[in-house]
mmCIF file of C-alpha atoms and ligand atoms in Angstrom:
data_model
loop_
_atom_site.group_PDB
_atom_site.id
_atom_site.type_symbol
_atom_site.label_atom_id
_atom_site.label_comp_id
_atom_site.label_asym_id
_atom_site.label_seq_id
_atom_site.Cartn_x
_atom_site.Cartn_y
_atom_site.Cartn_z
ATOM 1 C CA UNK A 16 -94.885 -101.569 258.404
ATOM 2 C CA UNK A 17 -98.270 -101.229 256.907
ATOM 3 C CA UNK A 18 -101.298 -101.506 258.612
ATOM 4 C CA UNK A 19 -104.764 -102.107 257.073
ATOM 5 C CA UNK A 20 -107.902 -101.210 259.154
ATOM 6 C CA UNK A 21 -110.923 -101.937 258.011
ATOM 7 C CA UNK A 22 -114.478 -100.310 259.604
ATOM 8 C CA UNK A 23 -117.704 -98.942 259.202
ATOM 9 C CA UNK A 24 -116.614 -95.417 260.700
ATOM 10 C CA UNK A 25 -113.320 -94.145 259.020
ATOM 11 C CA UNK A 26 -113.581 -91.011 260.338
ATOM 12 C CA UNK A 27 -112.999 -92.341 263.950
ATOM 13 C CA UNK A 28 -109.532 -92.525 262.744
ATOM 14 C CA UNK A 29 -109.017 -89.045 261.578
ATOM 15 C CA UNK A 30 -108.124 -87.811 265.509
ATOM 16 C CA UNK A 31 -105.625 -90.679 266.902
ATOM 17 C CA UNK A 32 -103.329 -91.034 263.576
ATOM 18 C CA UNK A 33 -103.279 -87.503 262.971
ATOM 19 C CA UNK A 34 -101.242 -86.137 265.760
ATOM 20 C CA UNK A 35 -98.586 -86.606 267.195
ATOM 21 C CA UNK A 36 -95.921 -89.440 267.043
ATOM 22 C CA UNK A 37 -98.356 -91.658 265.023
ATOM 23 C CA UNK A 38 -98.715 -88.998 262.386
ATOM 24 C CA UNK A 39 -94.520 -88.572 262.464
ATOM 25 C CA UNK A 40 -94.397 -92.275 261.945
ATOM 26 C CA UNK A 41 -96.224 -91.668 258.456
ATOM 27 C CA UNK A 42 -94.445 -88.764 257.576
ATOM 28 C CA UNK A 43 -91.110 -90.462 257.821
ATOM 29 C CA UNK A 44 -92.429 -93.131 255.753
ATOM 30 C CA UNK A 45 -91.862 -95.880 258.597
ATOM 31 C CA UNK A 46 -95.803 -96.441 258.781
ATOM 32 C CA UNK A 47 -98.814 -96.926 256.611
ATOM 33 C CA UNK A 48 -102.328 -96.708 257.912
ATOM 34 C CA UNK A 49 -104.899 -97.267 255.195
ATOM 35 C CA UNK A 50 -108.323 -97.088 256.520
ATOM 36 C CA UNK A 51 -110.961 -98.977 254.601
ATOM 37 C CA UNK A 52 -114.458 -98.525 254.832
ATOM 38 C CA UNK A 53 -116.369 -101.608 254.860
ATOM 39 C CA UNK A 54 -119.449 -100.537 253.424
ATOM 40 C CA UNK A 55 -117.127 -99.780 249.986
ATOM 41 C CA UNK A 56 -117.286 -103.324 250.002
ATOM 42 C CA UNK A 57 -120.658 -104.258 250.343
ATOM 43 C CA UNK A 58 -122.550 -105.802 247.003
ATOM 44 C CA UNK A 59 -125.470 -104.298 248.270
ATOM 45 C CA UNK A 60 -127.033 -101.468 247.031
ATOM 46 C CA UNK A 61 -128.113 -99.789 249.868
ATOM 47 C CA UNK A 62 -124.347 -100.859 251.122
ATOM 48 C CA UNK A 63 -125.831 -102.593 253.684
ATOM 49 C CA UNK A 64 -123.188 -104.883 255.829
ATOM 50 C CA UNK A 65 -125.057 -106.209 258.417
ATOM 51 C CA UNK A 66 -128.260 -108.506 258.417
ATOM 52 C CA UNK A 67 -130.821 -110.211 261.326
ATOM 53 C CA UNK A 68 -129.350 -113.411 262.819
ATOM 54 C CA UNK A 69 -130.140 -117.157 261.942
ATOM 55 C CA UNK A 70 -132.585 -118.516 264.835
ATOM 56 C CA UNK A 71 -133.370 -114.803 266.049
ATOM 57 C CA UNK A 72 -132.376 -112.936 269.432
ATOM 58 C CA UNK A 73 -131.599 -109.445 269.716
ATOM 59 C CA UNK A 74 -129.161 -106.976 267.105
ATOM 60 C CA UNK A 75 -127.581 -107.337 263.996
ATOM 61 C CA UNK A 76 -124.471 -109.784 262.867
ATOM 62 C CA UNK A 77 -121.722 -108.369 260.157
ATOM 63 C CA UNK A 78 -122.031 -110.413 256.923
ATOM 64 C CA UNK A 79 -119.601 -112.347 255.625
ATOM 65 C CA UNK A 80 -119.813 -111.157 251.460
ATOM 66 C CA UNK A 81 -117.951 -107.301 252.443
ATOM 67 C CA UNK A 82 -115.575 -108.944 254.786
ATOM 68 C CA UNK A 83 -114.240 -111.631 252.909
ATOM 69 C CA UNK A 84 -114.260 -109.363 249.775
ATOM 70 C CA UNK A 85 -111.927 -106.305 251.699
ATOM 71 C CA UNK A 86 -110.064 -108.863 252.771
ATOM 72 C CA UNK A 87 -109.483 -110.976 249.435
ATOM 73 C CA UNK A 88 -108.870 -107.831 247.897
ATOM 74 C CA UNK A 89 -106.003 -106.761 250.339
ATOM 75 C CA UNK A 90 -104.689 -110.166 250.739
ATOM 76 C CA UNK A 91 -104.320 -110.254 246.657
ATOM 77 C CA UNK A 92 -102.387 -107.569 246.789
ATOM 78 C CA UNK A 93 -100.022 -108.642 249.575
ATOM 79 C CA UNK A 94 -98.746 -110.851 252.362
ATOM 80 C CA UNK A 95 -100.142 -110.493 255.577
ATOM 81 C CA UNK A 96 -98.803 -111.685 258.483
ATOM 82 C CA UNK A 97 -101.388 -111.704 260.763
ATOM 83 C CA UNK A 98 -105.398 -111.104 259.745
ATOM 84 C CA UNK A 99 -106.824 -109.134 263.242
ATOM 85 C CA UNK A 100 -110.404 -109.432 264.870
ATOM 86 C CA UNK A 101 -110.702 -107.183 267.191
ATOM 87 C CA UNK A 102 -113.309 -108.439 269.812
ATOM 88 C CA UNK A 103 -113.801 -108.356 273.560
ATOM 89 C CA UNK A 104 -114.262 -111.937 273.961
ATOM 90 C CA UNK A 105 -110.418 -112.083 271.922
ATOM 91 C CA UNK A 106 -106.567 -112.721 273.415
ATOM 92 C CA UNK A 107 -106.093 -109.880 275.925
ATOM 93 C CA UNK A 108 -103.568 -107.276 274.512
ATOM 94 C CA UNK A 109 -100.274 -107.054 276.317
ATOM 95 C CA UNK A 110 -96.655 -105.934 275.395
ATOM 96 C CA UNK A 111 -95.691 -108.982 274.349
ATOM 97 C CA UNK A 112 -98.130 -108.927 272.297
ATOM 98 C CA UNK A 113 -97.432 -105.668 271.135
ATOM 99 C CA UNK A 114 -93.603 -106.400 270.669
ATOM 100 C CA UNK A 115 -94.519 -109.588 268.633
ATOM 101 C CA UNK A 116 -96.422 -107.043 266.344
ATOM 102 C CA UNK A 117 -94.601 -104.887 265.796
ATOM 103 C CA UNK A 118 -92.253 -107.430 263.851
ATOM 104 C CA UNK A 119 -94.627 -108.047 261.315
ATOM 105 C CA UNK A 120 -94.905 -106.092 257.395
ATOM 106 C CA UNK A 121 -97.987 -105.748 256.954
ATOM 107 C CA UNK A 122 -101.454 -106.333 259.432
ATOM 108 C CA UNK A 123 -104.992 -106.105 258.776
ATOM 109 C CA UNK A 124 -107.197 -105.267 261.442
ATOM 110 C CA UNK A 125 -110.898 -105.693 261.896
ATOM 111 C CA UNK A 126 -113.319 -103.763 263.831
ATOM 112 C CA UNK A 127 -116.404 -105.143 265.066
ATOM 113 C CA UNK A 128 -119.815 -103.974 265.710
ATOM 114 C CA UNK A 129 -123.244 -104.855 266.086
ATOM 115 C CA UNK A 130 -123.996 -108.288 268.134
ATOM 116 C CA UNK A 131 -120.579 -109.987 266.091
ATOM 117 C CA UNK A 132 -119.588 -111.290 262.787
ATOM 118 C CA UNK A 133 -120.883 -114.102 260.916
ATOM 119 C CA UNK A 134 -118.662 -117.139 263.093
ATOM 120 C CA UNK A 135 -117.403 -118.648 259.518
ATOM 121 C CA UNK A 136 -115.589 -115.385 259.691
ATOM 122 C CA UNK A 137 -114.101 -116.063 262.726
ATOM 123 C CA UNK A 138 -113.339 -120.205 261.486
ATOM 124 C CA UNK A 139 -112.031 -119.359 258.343
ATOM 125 C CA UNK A 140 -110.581 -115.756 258.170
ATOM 126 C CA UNK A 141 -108.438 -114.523 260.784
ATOM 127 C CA UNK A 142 -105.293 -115.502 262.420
ATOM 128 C CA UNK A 143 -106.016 -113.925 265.445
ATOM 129 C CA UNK A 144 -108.617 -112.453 268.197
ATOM 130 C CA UNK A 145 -107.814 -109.816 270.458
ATOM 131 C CA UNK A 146 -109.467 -107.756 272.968
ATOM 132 C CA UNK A 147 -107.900 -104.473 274.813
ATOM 133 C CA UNK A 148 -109.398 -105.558 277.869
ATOM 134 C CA UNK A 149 -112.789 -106.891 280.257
ATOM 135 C CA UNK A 150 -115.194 -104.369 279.298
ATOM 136 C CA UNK A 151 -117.472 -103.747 275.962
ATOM 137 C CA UNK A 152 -116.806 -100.903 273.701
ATOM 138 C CA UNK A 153 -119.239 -99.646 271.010
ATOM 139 C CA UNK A 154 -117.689 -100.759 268.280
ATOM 140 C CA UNK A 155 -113.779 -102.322 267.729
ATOM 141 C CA UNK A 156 -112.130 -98.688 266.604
ATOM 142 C CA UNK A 157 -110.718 -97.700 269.249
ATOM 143 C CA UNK A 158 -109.560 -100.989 270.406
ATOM 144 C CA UNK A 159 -108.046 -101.041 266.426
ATOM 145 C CA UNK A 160 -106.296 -97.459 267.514
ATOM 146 C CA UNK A 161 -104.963 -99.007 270.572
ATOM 147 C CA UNK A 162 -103.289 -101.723 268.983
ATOM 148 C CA UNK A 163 -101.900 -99.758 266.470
ATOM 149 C CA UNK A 164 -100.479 -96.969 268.698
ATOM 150 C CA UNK A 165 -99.149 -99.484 270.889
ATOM 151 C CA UNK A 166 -97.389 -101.142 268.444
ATOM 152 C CA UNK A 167 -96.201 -98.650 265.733
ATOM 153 C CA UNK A 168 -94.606 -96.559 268.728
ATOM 154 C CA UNK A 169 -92.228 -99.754 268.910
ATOM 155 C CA UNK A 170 -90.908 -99.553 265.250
ATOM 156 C CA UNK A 171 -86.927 -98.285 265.106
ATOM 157 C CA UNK A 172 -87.152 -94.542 264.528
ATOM 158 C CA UNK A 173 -90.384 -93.675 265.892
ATOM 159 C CA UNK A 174 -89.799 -92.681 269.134
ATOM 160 C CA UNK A 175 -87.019 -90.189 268.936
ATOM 161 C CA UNK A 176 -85.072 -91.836 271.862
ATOM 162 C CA UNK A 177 -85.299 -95.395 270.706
ATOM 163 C CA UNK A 178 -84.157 -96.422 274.624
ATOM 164 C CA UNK A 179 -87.683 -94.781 275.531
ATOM 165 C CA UNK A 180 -89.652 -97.769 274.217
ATOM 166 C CA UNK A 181 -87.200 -100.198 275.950
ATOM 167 C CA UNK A 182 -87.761 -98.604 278.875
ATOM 168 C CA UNK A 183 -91.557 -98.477 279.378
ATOM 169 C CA UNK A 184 -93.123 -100.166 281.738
ATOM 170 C CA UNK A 185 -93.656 -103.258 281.687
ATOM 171 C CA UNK A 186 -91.360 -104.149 278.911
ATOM 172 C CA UNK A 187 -88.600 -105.439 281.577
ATOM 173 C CA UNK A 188 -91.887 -106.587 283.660
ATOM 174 C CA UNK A 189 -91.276 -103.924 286.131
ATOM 175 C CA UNK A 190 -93.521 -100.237 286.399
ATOM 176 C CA UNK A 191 -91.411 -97.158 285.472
ATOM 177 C CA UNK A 192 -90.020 -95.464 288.916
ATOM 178 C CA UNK A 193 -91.236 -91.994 289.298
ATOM 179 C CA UNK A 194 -89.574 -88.901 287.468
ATOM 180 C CA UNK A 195 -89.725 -85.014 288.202
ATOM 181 C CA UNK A 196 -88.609 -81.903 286.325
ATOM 182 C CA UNK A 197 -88.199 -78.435 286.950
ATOM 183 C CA UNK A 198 -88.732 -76.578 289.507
ATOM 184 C CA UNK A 199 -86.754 -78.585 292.181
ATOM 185 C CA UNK A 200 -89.277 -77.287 295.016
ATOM 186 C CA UNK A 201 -92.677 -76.346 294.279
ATOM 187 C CA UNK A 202 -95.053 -75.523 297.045
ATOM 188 C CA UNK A 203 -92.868 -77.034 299.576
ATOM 189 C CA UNK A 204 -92.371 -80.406 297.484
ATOM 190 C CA UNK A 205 -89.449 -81.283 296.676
ATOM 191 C CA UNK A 206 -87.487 -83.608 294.269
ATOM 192 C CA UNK A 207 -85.377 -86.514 296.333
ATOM 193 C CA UNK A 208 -82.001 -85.657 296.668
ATOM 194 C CA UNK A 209 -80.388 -88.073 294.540
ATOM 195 C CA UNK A 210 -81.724 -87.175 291.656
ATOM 196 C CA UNK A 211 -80.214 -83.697 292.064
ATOM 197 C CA UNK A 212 -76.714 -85.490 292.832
ATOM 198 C CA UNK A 213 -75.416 -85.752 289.579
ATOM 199 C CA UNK A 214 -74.142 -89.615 290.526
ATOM 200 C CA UNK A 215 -75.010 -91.676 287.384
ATOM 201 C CA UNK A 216 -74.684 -94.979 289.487
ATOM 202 C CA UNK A 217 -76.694 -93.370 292.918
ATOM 203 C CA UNK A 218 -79.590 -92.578 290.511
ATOM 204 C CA UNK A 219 -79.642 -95.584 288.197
ATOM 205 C CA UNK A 220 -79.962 -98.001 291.844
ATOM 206 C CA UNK A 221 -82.718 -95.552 293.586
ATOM 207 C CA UNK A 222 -84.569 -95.452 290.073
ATOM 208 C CA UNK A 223 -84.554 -99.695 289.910
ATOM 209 C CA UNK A 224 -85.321 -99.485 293.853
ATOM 210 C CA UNK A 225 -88.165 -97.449 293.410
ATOM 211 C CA UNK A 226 -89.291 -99.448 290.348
ATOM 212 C CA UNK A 227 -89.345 -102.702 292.255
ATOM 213 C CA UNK A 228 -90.738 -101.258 294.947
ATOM 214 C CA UNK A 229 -93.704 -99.885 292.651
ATOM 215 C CA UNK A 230 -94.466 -102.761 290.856
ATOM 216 C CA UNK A 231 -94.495 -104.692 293.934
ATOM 217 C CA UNK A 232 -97.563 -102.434 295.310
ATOM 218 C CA UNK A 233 -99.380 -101.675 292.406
ATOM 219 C CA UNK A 234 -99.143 -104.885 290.436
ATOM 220 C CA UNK A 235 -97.354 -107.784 292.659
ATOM 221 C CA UNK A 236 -98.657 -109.906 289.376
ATOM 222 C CA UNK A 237 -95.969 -108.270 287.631
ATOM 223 C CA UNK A 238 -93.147 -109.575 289.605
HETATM 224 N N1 LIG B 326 -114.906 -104.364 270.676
HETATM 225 C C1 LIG B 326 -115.750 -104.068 271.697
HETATM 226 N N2 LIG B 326 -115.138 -104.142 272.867
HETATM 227 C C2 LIG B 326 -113.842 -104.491 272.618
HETATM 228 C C3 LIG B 326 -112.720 -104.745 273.434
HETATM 229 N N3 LIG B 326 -112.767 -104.646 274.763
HETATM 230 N N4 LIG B 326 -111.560 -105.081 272.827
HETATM 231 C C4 LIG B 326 -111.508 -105.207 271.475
HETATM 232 N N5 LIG B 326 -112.540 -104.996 270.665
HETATM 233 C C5 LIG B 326 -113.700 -104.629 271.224
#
């Protein structure tokens, strides 16, 4: 999979794709992150990208010219299968969501900034909105690295125990029961017995009991 982000702070990307299992993902060749910076783009030659808006009020809207022309240029040089805005007035991000992603070749996402983006952006450029959730970031780049983590962790071969992604939470619409490790009593607290019983079919029962029971206090939605 190959994912194109495109933004007016690259280096905002240097910490969450560096580390960790996104970085692995790269290195094993099963993702591409290209970051693009935005004023590259512009045609202006102060590389200006943003400019006052039509009938006034406050802050600045993104222009269309170095939008359209980042994403011409990508789009010449591949399919997309989805063109990404990310805004908080977009499609709340689930793992649905995620999972439908994380089919696709290649993505492009967009961060926004300022008041918005020129709206025939919005009309004519990309296939879909999305928002990581009720509240307004400074910018789309972390929402961008949200989506991304979210859904790269999903391609075959990232995780190192592919059954880890299919059991997350909320992938089988139930929370994740709880888990302990070593040592068995610390401070007096101690692990439930089961789990030290060594009976496969005991522990796989308590750990869907406790899952249910979980969801069904912290997120009744869920269930
Ligand atoms: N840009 C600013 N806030 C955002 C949010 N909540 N989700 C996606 N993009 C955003």
């Amino acid at each position: 999979m190959r994912i194109d982000i495109i933004t007016i702070f690259p280096e905002m990307f240097d910490g969450p794709f560096n580390h960790s299992m996104i970085k692995r993902s790269q290195a094993k060749g099963l993702a591409e992150i290209h970051i693009h910076n935005l004023r590259d783009y512009s045609d202006n030659k102060h590389r200006k990208v943003d400019d006052y808006p039509f009938g006034g009020g406050a802050g600045m809207v993104m222009m269309i010219q170095p939008i359209a022309d980042c994403i011409d240029k990508l789009k010449s040089e591949r399919n997309y299968d989805e063109v990404i805005f990310m805004t908080p007035d977009g499609s709340l991000f689930d793992q649905p969501m995620a999972n439908k992603l994380s089919m696709a070749t290649n993505l492009i996402i967009m961060c926004g900034h300022y008041k918005g983006i020129d709206e025939r952006l919005r009309e004519n450029y990309f296939t879909s909105e999305i928002s990581i959730g009720n509240y307004v970031l400074t910018g789309g780049e972390l929402a961008a690295a949200v989506v991304t983590d979210a859904v790269i962790r999903l391609l075959p071969g990232v995780l190192s125990d592919e059954t880890s992604a299919l059991s997350d939470s909320f992938q089988d619409n139930l929370l994740s029961p709880p888990v302990y490790t070593r040592p068995s009593e610390y401070n007096g607290w101690i692990v439930p017995d089961v789990l030290m019983s060594g009976n496969e079919k005991e522990i796989k029962k308590w750990q869907y009991e406790k899952a249910v029971e979980r969801t069904r206090i912290r997120r009744p939605d869920m269930l």
